[in-house]
CSV table of C-alpha atoms in Angstrom, one decimal:
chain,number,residue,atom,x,y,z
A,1,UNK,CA,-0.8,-7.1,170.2
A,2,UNK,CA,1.2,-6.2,173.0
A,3,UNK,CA,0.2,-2.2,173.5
A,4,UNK,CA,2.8,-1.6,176.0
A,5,UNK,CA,6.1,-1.7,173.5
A,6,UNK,CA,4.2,1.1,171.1
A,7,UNK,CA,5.4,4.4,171.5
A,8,UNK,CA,3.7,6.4,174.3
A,9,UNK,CA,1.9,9.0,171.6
A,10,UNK,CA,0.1,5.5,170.4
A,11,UNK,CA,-0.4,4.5,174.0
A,12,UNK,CA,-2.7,7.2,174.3
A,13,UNK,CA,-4.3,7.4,170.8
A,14,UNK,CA,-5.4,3.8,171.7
A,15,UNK,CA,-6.3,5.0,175.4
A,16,UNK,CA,-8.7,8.0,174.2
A,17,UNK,CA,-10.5,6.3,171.3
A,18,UNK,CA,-11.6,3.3,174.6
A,19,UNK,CA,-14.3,4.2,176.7
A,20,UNK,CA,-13.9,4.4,180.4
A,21,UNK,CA,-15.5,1.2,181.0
A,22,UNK,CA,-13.1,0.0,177.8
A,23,UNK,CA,-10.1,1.6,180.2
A,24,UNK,CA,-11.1,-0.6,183.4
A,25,UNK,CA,-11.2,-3.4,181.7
A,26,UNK,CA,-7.7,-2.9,179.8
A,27,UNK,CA,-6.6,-2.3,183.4
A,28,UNK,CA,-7.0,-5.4,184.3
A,29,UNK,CA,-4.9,-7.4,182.1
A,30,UNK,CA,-2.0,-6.2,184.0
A,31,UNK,CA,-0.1,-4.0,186.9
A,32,UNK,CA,2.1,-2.4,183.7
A,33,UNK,CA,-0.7,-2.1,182.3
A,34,UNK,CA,-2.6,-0.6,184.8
A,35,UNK,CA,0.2,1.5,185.5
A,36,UNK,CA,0.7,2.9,182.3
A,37,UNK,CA,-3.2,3.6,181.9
A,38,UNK,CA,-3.5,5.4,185.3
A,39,UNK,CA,-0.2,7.7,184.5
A,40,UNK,CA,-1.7,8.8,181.3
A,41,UNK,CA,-5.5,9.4,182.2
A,42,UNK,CA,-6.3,12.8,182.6
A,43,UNK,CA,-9.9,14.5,182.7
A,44,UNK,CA,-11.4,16.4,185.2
A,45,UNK,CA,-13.9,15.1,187.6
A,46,UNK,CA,-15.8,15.7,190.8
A,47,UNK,CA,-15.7,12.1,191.7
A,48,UNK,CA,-17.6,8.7,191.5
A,49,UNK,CA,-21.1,7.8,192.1
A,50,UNK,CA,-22.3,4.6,193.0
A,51,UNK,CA,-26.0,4.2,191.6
A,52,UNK,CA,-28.2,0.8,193.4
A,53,UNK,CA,-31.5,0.6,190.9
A,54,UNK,CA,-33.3,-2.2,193.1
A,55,UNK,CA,-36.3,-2.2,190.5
A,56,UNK,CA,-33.9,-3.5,187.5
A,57,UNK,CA,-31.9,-5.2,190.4
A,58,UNK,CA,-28.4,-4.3,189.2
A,59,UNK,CA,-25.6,-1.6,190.0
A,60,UNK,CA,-23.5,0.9,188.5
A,61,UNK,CA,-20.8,2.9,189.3
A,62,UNK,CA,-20.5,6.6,187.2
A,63,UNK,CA,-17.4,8.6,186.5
A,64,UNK,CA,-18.4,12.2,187.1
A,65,UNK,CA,-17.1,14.8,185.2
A,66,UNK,CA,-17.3,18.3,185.1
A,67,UNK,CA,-20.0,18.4,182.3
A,68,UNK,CA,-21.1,14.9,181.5
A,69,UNK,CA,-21.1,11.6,183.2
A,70,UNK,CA,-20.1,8.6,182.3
A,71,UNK,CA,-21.1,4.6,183.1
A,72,UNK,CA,-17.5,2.4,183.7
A,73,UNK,CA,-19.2,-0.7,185.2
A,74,UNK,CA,-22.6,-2.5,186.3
A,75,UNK,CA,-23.1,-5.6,188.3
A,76,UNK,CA,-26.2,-7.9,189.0
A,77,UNK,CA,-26.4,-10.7,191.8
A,78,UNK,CA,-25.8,-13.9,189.8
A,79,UNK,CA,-28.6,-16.2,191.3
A,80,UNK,CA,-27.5,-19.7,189.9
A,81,UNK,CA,-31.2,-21.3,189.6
A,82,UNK,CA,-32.9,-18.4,187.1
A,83,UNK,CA,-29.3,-16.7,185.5
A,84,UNK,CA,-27.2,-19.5,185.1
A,85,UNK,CA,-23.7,-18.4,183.5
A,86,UNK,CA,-22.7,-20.7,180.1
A,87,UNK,CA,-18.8,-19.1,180.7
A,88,UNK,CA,-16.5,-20.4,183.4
A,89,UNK,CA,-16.1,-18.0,186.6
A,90,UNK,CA,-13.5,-15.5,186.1
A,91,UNK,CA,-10.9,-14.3,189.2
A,92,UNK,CA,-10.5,-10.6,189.2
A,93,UNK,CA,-6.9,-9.3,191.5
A,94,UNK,CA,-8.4,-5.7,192.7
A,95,UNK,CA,-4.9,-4.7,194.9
A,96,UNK,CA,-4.7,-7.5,197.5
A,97,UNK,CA,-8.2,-8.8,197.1
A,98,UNK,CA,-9.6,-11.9,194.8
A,99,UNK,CA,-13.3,-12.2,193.8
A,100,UNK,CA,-15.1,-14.1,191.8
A,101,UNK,CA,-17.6,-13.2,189.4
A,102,UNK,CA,-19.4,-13.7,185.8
A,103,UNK,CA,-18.9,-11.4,183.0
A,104,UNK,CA,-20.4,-10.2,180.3
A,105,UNK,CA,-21.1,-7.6,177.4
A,106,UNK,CA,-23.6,-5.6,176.0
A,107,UNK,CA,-23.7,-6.7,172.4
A,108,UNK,CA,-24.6,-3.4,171.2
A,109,UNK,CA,-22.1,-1.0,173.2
A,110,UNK,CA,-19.5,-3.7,174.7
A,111,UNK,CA,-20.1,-2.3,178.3
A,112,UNK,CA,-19.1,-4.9,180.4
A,113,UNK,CA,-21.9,-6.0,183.3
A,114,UNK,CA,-20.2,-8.4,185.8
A,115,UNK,CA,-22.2,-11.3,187.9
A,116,UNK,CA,-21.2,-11.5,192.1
A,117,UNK,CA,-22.8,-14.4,193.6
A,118,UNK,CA,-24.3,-14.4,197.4
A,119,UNK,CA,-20.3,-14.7,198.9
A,120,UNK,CA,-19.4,-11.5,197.5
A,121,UNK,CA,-22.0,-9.2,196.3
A,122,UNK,CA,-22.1,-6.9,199.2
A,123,UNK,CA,-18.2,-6.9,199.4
A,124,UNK,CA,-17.0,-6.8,195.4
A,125,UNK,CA,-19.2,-3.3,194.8
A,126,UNK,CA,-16.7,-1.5,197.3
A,127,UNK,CA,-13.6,-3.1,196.0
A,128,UNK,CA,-14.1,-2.2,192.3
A,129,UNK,CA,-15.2,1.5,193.4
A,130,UNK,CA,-11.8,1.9,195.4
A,131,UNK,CA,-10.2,0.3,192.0
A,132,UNK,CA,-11.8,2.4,189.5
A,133,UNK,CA,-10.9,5.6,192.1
A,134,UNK,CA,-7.6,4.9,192.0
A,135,UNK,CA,-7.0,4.5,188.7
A,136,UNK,CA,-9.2,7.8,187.3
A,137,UNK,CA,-7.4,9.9,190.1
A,138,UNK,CA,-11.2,10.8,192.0
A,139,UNK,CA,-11.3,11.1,195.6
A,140,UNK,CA,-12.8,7.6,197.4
A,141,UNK,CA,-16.0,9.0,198.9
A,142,UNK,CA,-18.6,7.3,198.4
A,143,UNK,CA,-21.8,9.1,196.8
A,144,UNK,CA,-24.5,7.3,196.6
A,145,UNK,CA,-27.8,6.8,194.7
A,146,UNK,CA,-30.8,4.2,195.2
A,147,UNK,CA,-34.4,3.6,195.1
A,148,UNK,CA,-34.4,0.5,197.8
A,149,UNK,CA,-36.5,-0.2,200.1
A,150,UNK,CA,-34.8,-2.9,202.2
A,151,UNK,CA,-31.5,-1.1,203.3
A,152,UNK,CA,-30.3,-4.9,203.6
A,153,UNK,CA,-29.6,-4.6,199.9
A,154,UNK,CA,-27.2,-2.3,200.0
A,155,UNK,CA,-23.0,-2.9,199.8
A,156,UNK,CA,-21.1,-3.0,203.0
A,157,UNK,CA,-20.5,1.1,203.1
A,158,UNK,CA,-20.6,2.1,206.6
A,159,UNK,CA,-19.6,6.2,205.7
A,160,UNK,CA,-21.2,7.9,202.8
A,161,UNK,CA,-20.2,11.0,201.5
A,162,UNK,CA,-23.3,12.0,200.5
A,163,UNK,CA,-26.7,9.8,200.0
A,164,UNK,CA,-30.1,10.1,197.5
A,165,UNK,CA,-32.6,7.8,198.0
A,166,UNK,CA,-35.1,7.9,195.4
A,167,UNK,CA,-38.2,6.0,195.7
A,168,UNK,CA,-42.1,5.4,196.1
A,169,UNK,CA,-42.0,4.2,200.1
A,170,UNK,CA,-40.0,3.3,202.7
A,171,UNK,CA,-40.9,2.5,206.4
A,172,UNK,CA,-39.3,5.0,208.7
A,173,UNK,CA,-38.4,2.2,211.2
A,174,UNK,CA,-36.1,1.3,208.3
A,175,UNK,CA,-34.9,4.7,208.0
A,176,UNK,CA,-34.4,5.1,211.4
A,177,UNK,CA,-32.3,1.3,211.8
A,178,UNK,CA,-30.6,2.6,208.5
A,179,UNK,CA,-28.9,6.3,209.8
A,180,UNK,CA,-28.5,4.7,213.2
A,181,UNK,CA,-25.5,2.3,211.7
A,182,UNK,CA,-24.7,4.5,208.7
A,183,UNK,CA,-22.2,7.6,208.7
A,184,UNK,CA,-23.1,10.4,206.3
A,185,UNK,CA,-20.6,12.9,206.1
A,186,UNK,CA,-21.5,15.6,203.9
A,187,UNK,CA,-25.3,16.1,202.4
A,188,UNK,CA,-29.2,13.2,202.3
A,189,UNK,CA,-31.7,14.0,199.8
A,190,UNK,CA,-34.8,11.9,201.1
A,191,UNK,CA,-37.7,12.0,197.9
A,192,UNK,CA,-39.7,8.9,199.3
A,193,UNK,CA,-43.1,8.8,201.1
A,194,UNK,CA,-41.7,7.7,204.5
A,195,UNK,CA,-44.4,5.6,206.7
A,196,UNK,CA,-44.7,2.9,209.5
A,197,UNK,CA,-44.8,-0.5,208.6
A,198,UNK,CA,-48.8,-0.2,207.2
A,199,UNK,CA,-49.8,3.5,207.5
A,200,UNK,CA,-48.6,6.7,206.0
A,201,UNK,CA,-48.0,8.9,209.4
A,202,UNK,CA,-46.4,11.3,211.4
A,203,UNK,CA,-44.0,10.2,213.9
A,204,UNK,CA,-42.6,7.4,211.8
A,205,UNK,CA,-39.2,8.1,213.0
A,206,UNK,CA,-37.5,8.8,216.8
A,207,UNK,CA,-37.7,12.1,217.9
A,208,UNK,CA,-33.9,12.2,218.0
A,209,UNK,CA,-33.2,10.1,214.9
A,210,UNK,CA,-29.6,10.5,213.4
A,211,UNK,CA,-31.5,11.4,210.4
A,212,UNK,CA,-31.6,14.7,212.1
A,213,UNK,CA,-27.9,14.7,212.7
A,214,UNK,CA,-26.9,14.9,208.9
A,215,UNK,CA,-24.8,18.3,208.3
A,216,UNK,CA,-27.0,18.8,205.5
A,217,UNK,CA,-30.2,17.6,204.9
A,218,UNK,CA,-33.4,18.0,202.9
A,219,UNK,CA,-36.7,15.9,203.1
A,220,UNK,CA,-39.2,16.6,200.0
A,221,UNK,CA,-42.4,14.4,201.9
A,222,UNK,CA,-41.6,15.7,205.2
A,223,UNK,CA,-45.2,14.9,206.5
A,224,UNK,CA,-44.2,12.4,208.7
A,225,UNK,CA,-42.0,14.7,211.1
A,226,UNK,CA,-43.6,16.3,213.8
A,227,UNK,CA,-42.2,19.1,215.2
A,228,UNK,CA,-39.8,17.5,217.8
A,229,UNK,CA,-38.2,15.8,215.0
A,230,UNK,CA,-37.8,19.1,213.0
A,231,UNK,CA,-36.4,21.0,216.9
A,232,UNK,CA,-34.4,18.1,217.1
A,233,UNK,CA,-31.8,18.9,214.1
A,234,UNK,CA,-28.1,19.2,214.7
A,235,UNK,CA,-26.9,20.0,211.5
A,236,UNK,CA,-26.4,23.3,209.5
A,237,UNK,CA,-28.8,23.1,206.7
A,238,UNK,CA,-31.8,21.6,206.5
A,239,UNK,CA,-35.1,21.9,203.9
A,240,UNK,CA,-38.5,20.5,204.9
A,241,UNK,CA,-40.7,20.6,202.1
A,242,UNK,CA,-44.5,19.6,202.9
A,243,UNK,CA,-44.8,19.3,207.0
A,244,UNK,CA,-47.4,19.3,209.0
A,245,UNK,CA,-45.3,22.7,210.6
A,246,UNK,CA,-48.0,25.0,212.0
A,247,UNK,CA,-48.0,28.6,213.5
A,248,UNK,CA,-47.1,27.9,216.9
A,249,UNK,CA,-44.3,25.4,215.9
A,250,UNK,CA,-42.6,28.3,214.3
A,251,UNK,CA,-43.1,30.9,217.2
A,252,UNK,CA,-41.5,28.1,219.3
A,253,UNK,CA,-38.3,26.9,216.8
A,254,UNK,CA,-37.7,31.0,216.9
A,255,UNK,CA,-38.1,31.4,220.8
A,256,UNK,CA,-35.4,28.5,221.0
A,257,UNK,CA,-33.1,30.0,218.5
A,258,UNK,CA,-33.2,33.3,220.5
A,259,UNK,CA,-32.5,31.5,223.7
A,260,UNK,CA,-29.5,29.7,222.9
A,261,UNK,CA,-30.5,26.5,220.7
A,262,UNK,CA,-29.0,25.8,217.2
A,263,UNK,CA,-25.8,26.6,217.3
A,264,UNK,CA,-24.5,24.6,214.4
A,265,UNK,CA,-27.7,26.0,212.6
A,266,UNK,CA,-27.1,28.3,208.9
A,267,UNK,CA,-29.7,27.9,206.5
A,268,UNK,CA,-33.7,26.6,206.9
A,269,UNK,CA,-36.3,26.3,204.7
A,270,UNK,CA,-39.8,24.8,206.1
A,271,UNK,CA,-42.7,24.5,203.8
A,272,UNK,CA,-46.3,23.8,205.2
A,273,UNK,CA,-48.8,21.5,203.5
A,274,UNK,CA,-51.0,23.2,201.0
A,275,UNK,CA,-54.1,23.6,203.3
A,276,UNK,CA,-52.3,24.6,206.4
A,277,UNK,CA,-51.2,27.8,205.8
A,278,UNK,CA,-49.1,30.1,208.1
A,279,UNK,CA,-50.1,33.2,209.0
A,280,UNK,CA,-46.8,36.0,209.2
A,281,UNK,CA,-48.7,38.3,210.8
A,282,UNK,CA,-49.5,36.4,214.1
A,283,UNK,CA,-46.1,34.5,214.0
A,284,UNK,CA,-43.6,37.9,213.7
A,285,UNK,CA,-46.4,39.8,215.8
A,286,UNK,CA,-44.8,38.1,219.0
A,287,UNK,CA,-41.1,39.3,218.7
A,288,UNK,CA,-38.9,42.0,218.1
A,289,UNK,CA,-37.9,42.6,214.7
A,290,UNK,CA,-36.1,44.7,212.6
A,291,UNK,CA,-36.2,45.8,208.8
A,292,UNK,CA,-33.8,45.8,206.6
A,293,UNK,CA,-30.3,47.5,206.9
A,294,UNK,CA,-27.6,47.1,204.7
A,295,UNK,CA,-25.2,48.9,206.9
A,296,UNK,CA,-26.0,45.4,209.2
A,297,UNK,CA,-26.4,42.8,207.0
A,298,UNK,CA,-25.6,42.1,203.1
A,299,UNK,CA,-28.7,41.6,200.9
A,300,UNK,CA,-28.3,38.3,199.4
A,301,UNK,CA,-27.8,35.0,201.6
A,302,UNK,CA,-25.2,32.7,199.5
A,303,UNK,CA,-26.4,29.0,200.2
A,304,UNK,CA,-22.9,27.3,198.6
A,305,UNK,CA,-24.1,23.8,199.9
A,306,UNK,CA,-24.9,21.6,196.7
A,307,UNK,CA,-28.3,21.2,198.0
A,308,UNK,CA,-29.7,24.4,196.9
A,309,UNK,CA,-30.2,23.0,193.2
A,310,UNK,CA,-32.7,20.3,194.6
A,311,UNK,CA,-34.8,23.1,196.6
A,312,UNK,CA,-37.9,23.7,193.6
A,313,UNK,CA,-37.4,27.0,191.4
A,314,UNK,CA,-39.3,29.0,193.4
A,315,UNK,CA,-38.2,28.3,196.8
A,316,UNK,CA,-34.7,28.5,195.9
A,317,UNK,CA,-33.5,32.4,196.5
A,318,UNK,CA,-35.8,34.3,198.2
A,319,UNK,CA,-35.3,38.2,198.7
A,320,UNK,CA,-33.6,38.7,201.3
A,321,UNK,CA,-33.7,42.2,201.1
A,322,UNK,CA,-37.5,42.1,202.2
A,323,UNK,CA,-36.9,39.7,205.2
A,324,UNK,CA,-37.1,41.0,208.5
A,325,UNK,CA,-34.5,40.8,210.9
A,326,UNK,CA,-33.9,39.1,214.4
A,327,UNK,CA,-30.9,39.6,217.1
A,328,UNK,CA,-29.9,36.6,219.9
A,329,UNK,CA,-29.2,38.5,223.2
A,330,UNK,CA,-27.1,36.3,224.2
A,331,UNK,CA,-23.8,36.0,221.1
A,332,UNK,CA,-25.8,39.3,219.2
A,333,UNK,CA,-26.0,36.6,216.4
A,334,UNK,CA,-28.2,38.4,213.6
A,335,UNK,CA,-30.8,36.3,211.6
A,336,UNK,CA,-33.3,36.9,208.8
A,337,UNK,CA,-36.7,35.8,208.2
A,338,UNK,CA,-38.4,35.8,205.0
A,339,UNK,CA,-42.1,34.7,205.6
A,340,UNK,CA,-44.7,33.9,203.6
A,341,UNK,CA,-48.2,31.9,203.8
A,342,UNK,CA,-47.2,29.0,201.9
A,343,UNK,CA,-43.1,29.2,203.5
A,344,UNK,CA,-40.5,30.0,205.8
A,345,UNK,CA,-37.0,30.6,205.3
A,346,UNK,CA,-34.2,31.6,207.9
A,347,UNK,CA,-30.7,32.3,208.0
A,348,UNK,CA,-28.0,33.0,210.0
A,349,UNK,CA,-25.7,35.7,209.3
A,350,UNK,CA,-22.2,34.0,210.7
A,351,UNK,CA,-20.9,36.4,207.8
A,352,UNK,CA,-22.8,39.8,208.0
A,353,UNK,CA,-20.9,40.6,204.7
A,354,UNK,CA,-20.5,37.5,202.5
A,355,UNK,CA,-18.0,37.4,199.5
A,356,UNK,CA,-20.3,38.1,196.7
A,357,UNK,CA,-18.9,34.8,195.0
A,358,UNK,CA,-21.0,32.7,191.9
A,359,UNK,CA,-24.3,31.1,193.9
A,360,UNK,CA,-24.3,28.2,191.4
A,361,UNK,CA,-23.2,25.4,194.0
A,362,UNK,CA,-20.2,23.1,194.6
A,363,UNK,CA,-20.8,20.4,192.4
A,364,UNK,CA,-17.7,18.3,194.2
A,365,UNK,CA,-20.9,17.6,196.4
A,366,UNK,CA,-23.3,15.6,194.8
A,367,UNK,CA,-23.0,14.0,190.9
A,368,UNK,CA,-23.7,16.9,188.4
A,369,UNK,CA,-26.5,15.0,186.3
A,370,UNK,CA,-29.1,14.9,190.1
A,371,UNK,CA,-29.2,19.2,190.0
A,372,UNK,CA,-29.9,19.2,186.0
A,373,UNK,CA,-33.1,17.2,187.5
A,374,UNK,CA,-31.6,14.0,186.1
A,375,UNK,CA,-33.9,11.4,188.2
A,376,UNK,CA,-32.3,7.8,187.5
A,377,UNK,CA,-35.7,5.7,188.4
A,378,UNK,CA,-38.2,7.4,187.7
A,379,UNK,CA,-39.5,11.5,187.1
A,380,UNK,CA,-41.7,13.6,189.7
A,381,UNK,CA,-42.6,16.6,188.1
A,382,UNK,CA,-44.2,18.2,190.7
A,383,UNK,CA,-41.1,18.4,192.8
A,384,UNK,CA,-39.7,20.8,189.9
A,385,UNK,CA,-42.9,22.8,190.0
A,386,UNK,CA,-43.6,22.8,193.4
């Protein structure tokens, strides 16, 4: 049947009855074809994700859109000797680039799951993402999701938009090699249990690791930092949930903000281990503070990074109302401090008198199904309880 000579209204009848991953694959048949497929497609979407699940050792990459996702293509690393393919190798033109690869489909669905081999694997991932990106009109950054614990298994992406790693364990020499070589530009969710290469312990990471760098950042086992890793961040917003943060440690991150430090810093949220409570009294006994005045400062703090829906429930919005307030000598740079036993929270009030816009996040920043608490390896329940 050659779909091109229908009408256009049949054109796209056929196109919207085929799923996305039925889309790519039409697309491939030709550059009219192609064409004709990416000036018709029209839908929504904050962008791709590329998803690495390292226990069921295979890939995907997601269309995003605004209220649903949706799987276009998976891959596996074809290993000759235990998946040997019965089909001839197929040669797939992405723009100026040939690779080589099996292919096959799910007998139940017809999603197609294609086979690189050890020439191309690293390379083919990235090629197909651009591909699929320019033919559903979604911006090229990458976003990406993976439980791995050898970073060497990962595509060639030197710049990620934004990164979730997901997992059990990882080394923090590993983590530390890993954000050394590796760009990202926007937001790292960090969920794993970060230790050395045998033990489960602080200082698993360089003081100044470009961990620490990240614009935005948040660390759910944050037990290995000391408190020269947490003094050493650069970026704007940062969430440390479980340190080993103690009284003093706070006294002295605040004596450094007052002095000068932390420019770039907005938003953080530090939360001790459960039997190393903080004590608010003795840490806001030793400066100058003020209560609250709305002719000074607005009442609510409007965290717009997409991180906000990965902070647990009740840690998310704290009332700022009921913080008390500090003042930098120095720039008269106002901050609040909402203090509790179990947390701390700090702001900084760049805008005294924020536009009093929707708090629900920019979801342009991270895929939409990770902040409905959509965990693609596994579920921790006590993250969302916390």
């Amino acid at each position: 049947m050659k779909l091109l000579r229908f009408p256009q209204l049949v054109q796209v009848l056929v196109f919207q009855h085929l799923g996305l991953d039925g889309l790519f694959m039409l697309s491939l048949c030709s550059q009219k074809m192609r064409k004709q497929i990416k000036s018709t497609f029209r839908a929504k979407s904050t962008g791709l994700s590329m998803v690495l699940d390292s226990l069921r050792e295979e890939g995907s990459i997601y269309f995003e859109g605004l209220f649903d996702h949706f799987k276009v293509i998976t891959w596996i690393v074809d290993n000759p000797e235990t998946t040997p393919r019965e089909s001839s190798v197929l040669f797939l033109k992405l723009d100026t680039d040939i690779i080589s690869c099996g292919l096959s489909f799910d007998t139940d669905t017809g999603h197609p799951t294609f086979g690189f081999d050890e020439d191309n694997w690293k390379s083919a991932p990235i090629l197909m993402y651009n591909y699929i990106s320019d033919l559903f009109h979604t911006s090229s950054d990458i976003q990406f999701i993976t439980n791995t614990r050898s970073f060497e298994d990962l595509p060639n992406i030197k710049v990620f938009k934004n990164f979730y790693h997901e997992g059990l364990r990882l080394a923090g020499s590993k983590l530390d090699v890993f954000f050394e070589t590796h760009e990202i530009t926007n937001c790292a969710v960090i969920l794993p249990y970060i230790m050395t290469d045998t033990l489960f312990t602080r200082g698993s990471i360089k003081r100044r690791s470009s961990l620490l760098k990240i614009k935005n950042l948040l660390v759910y086992k944050a037990n290995f930092l000391v408190i020269n890793n947490i003094l050493s961040f650069r970026g704007s917003h940062a969430v440390f949930l479980e340190s080993y943060i103690k009284n003093n440690d706070i006294i002295k991150f605040l004596n450094l903000w007052l002095s000068g430090r932390f420019r770039r810093l907005d938003y953080l949220l530090i939360t001790p281990l459960y039997h190393a409570p903080l004590n608010p009294e003795a840490i806001l006994g030793k400066f100058n503070t003020m209560p609250f005045d709305e002719s000074r400062r607005s009442a609510m703090y409007i965290n717009k990074t997409a991180m906000i829906d990965f902070i647990p429930a009740r840690l998310r919005q704290p009332d700022w109302s009921k913080g008390i307030d500090i003042e930098r000598e120095t720039d008269s740079m106002l901050a609040t401090i909402v203090l509790e036993r179990n947390q701390f929270h700090f702001c900084v009030w760049k805008n005294c008198f924020p536009e009093q816009i929707p708090t629900t996040s920019d979801y342009n920043e991270f895929p939409k199904r990770l902040h409905e608490g959509y965990l693609p390896f596994r579920s921790i329940p006590q993250l969302w309880s916390f």
